[in-house]
PDB file of C-alpha atoms in Angstrom:
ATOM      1  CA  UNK A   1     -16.840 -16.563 -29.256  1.00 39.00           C
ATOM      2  CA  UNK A   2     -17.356 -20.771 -30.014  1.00 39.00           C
ATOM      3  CA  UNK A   3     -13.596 -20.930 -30.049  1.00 36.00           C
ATOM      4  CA  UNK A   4     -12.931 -18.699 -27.044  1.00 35.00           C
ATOM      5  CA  UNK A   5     -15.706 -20.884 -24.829  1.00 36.00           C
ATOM      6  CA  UNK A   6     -13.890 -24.113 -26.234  1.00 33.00           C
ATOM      7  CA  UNK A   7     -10.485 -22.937 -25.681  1.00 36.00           C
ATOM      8  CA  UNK A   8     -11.203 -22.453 -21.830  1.00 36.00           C
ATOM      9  CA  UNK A   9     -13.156 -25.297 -21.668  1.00 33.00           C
ATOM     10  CA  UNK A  10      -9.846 -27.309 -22.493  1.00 37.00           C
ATOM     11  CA  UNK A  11      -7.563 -25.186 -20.505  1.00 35.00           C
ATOM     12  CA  UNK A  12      -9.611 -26.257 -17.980  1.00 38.00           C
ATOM     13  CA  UNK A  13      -9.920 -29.958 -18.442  1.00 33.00           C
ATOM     14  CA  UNK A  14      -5.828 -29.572 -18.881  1.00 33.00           C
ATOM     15  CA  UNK A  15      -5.881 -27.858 -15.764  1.00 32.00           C
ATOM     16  CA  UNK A  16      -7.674 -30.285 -13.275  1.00 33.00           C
ATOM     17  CA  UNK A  17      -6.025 -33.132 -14.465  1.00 34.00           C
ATOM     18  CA  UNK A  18      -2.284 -31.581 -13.373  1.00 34.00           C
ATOM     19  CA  UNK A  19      -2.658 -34.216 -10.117  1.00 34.00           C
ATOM     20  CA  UNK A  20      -2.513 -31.166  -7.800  1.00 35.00           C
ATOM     21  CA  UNK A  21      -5.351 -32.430  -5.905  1.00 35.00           C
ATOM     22  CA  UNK A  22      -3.744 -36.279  -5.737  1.00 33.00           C
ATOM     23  CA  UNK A  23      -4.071 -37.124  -1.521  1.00 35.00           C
ATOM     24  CA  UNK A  24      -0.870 -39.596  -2.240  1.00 36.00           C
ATOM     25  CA  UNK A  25       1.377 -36.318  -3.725  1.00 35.00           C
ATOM     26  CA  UNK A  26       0.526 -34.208  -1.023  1.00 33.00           C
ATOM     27  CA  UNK A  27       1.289 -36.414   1.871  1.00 39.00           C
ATOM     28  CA  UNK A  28       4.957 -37.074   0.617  1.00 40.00           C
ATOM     29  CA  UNK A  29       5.688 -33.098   0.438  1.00 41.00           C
ATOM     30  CA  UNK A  30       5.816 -31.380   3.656  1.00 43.00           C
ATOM     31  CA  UNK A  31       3.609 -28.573   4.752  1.00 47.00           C
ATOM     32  CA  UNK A  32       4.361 -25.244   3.846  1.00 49.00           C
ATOM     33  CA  UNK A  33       2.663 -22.023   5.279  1.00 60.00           C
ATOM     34  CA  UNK A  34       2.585 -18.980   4.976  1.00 79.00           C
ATOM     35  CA  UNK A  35       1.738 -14.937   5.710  1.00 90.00           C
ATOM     36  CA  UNK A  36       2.040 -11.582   3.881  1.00 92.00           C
ATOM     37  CA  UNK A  37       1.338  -8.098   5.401  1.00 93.00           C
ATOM     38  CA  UNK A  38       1.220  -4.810   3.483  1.00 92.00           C
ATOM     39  CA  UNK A  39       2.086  -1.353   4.609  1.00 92.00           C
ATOM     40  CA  UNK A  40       1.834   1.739   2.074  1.00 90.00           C
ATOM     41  CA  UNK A  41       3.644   0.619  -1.021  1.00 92.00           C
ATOM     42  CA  UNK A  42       5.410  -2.696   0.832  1.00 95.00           C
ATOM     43  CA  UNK A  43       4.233  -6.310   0.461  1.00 96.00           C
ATOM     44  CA  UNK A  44       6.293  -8.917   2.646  1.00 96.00           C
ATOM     45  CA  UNK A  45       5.745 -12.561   3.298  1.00 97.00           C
ATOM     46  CA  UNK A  46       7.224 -15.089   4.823  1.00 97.00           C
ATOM     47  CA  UNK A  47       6.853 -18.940   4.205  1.00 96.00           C
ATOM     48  CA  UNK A  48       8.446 -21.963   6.780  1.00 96.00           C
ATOM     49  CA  UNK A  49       8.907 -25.380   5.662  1.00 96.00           C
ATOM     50  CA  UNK A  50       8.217 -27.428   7.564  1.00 96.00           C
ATOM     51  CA  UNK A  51       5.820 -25.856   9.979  1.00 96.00           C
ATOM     52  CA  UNK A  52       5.870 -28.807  12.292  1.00 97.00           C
ATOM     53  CA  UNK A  53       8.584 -30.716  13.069  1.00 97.00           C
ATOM     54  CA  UNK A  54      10.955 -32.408  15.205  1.00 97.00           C
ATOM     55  CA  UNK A  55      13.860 -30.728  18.139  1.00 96.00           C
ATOM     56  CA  UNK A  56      17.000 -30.687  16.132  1.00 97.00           C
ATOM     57  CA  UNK A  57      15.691 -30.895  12.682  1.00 97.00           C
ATOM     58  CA  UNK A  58      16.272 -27.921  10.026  1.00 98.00           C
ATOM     59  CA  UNK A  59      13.424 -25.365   9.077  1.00 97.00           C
ATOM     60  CA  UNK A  60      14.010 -22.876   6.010  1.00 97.00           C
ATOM     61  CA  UNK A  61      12.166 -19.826   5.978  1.00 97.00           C
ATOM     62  CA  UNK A  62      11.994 -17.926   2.703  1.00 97.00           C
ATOM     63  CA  UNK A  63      11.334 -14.012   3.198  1.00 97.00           C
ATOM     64  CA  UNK A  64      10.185 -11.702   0.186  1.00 96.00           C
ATOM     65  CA  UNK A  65       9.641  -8.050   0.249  1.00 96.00           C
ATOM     66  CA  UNK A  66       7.998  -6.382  -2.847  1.00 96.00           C
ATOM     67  CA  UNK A  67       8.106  -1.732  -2.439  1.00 95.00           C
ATOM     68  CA  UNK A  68       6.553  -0.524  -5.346  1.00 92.00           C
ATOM     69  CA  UNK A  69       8.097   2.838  -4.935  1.00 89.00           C
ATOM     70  CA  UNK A  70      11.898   2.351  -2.888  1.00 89.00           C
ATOM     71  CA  UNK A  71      12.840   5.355  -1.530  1.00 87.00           C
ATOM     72  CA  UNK A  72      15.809   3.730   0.133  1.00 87.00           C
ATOM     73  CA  UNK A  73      17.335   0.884   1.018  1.00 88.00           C
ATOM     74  CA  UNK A  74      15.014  -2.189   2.828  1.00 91.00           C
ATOM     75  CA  UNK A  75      16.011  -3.849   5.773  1.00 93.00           C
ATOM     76  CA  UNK A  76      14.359  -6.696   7.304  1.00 95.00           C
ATOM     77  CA  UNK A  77      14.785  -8.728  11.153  1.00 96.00           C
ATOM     78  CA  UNK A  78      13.853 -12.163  11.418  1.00 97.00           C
ATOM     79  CA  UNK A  79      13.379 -13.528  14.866  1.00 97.00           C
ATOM     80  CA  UNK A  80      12.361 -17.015  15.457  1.00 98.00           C
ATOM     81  CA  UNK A  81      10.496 -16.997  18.338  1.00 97.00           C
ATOM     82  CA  UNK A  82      13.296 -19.069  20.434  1.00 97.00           C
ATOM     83  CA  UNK A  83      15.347 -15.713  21.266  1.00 97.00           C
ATOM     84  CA  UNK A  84      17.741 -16.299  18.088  1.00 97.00           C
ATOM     85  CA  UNK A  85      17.214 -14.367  15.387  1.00 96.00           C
ATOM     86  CA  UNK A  86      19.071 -13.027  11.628  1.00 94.00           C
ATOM     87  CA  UNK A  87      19.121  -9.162  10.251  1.00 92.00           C
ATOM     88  CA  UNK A  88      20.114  -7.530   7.180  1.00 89.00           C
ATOM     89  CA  UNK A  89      22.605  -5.594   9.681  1.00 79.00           C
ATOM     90  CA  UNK A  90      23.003  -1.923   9.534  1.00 75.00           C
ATOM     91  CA  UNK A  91      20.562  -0.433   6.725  1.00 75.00           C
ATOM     92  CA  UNK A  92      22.447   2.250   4.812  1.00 74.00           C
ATOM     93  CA  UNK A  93      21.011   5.491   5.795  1.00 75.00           C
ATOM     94  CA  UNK A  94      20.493   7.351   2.129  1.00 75.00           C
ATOM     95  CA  UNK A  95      17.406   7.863  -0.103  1.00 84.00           C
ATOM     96  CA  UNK A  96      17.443   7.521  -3.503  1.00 79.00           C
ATOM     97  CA  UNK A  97      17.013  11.158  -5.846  1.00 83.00           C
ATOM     98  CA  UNK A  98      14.521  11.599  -8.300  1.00 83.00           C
ATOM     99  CA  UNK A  99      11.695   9.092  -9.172  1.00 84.00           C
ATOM    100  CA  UNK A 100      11.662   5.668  -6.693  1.00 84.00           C
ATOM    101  CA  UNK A 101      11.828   2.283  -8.734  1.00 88.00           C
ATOM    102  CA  UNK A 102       9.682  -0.713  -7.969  1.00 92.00           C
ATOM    103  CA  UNK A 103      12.111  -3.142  -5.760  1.00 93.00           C
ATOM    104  CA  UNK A 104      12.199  -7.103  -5.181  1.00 95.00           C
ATOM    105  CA  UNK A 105      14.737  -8.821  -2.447  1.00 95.00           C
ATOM    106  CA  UNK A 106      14.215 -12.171  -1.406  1.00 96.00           C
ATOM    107  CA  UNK A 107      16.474 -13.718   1.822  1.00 96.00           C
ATOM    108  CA  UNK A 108      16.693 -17.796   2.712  1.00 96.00           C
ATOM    109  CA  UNK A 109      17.403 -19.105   6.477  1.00 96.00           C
ATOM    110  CA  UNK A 110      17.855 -22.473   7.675  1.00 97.00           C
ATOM    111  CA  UNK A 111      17.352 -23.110  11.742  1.00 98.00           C
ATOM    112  CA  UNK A 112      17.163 -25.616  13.981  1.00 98.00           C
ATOM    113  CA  UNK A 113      14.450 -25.421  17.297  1.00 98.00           C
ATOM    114  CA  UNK A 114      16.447 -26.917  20.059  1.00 97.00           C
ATOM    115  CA  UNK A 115      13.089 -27.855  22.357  1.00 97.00           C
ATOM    116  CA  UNK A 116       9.605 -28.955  22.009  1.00 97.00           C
ATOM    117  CA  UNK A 117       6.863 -25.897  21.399  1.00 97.00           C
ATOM    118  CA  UNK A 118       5.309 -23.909  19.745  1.00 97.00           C
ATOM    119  CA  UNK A 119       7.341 -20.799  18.098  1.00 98.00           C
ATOM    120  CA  UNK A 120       6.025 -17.508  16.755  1.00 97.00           C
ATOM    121  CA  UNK A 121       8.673 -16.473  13.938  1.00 97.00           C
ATOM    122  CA  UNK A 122       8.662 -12.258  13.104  1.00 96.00           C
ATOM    123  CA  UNK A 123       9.465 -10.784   9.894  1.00 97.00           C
ATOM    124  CA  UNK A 124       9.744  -6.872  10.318  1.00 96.00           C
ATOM    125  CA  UNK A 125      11.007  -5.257   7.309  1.00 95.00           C
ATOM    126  CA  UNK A 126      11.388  -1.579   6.658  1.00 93.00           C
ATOM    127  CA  UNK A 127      12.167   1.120   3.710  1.00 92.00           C
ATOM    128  CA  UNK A 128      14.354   3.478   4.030  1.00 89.00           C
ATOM    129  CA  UNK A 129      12.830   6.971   3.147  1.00 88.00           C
ATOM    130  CA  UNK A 130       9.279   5.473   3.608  1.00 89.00           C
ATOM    131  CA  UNK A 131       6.838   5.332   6.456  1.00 90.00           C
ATOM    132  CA  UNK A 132       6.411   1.651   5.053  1.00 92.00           C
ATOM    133  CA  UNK A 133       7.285  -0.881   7.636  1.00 94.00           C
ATOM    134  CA  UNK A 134       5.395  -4.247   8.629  1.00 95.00           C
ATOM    135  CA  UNK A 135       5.409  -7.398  10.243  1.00 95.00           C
ATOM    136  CA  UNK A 136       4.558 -10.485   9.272  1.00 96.00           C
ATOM    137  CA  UNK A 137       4.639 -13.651  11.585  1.00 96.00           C
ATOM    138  CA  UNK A 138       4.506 -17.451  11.550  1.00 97.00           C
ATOM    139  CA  UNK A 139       3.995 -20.441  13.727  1.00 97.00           C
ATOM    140  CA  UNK A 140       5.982 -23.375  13.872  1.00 97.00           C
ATOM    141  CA  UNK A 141       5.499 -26.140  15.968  1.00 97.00           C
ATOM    142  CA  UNK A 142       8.428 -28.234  17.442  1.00 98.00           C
ATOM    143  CA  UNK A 143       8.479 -31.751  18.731  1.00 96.00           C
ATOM    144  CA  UNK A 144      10.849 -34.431  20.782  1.00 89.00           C
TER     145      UNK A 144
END
């Protein structure tokens, strides 16, 4: 028990001196948010980087859906906020026989906000087979 209350102690000390919490690092890296949303078995989220930032400039929005038991295929829309928007395209209508597997897909956009305001992105994904659909949604702020 000594050796188990020492070993975390250290892990600890280890752990607090990684410079996460330095206010220099954290100013050079720009802001990242986030949002997840669950429905049945499904787990989304969806991340922007920068959430603020100027007219013209690239944002990259990483999307994740985790189904614990995939039925079918997933599909996902991605709208911006700014009336532009990216889709998986047509979701293949099948379901999968015998017992659903456990299912990871990650997708990576780049856009650029032509004018100043505020922008509510929209993540709706969806499972084929499954009553599991959600949305999740974040803001991004755009500049001159």
């Amino acid at each position: 028990l000594a050796l188990l209350i020492l070993a975390s102690v250290a892990l600890g000390v280890v752990m607090t001196g990684c410079g996460a919490s330095n206010p220099i690092a954290s100013k050079r890296t720009p802001r990242i948010d986030g949002t997840t949303a669950h429905s049945g078995g499904l787990t989304i989220a969806l991340t922007a980087r920068p959430t603020r930032t100027e007219s013209g400039s690239p944002v990259r929005f990483t999307a994740t859906a985790y189904e614990r038991h995939a039925a079918g295929a997933v599909g996902y829309r991605l709208a911006y906020g700014d009336g532009a928007g990216a889709e998986s395209g047509p979701t293949p209508l099948f379901c999968i026989a015998g017992t659903p597997h456990a299912v990871h897909r990650m997708w990576s956009f780049s856009h650029r906000y032509k004018a100043s305001g505020r922008y509510r992105a929209l993540l709706n994904v969806h499972v084929n087979c499954t009553r599991d659909r959600t949305t999740a949604a974040i803001m991004v702020t755009v500049t001159e």
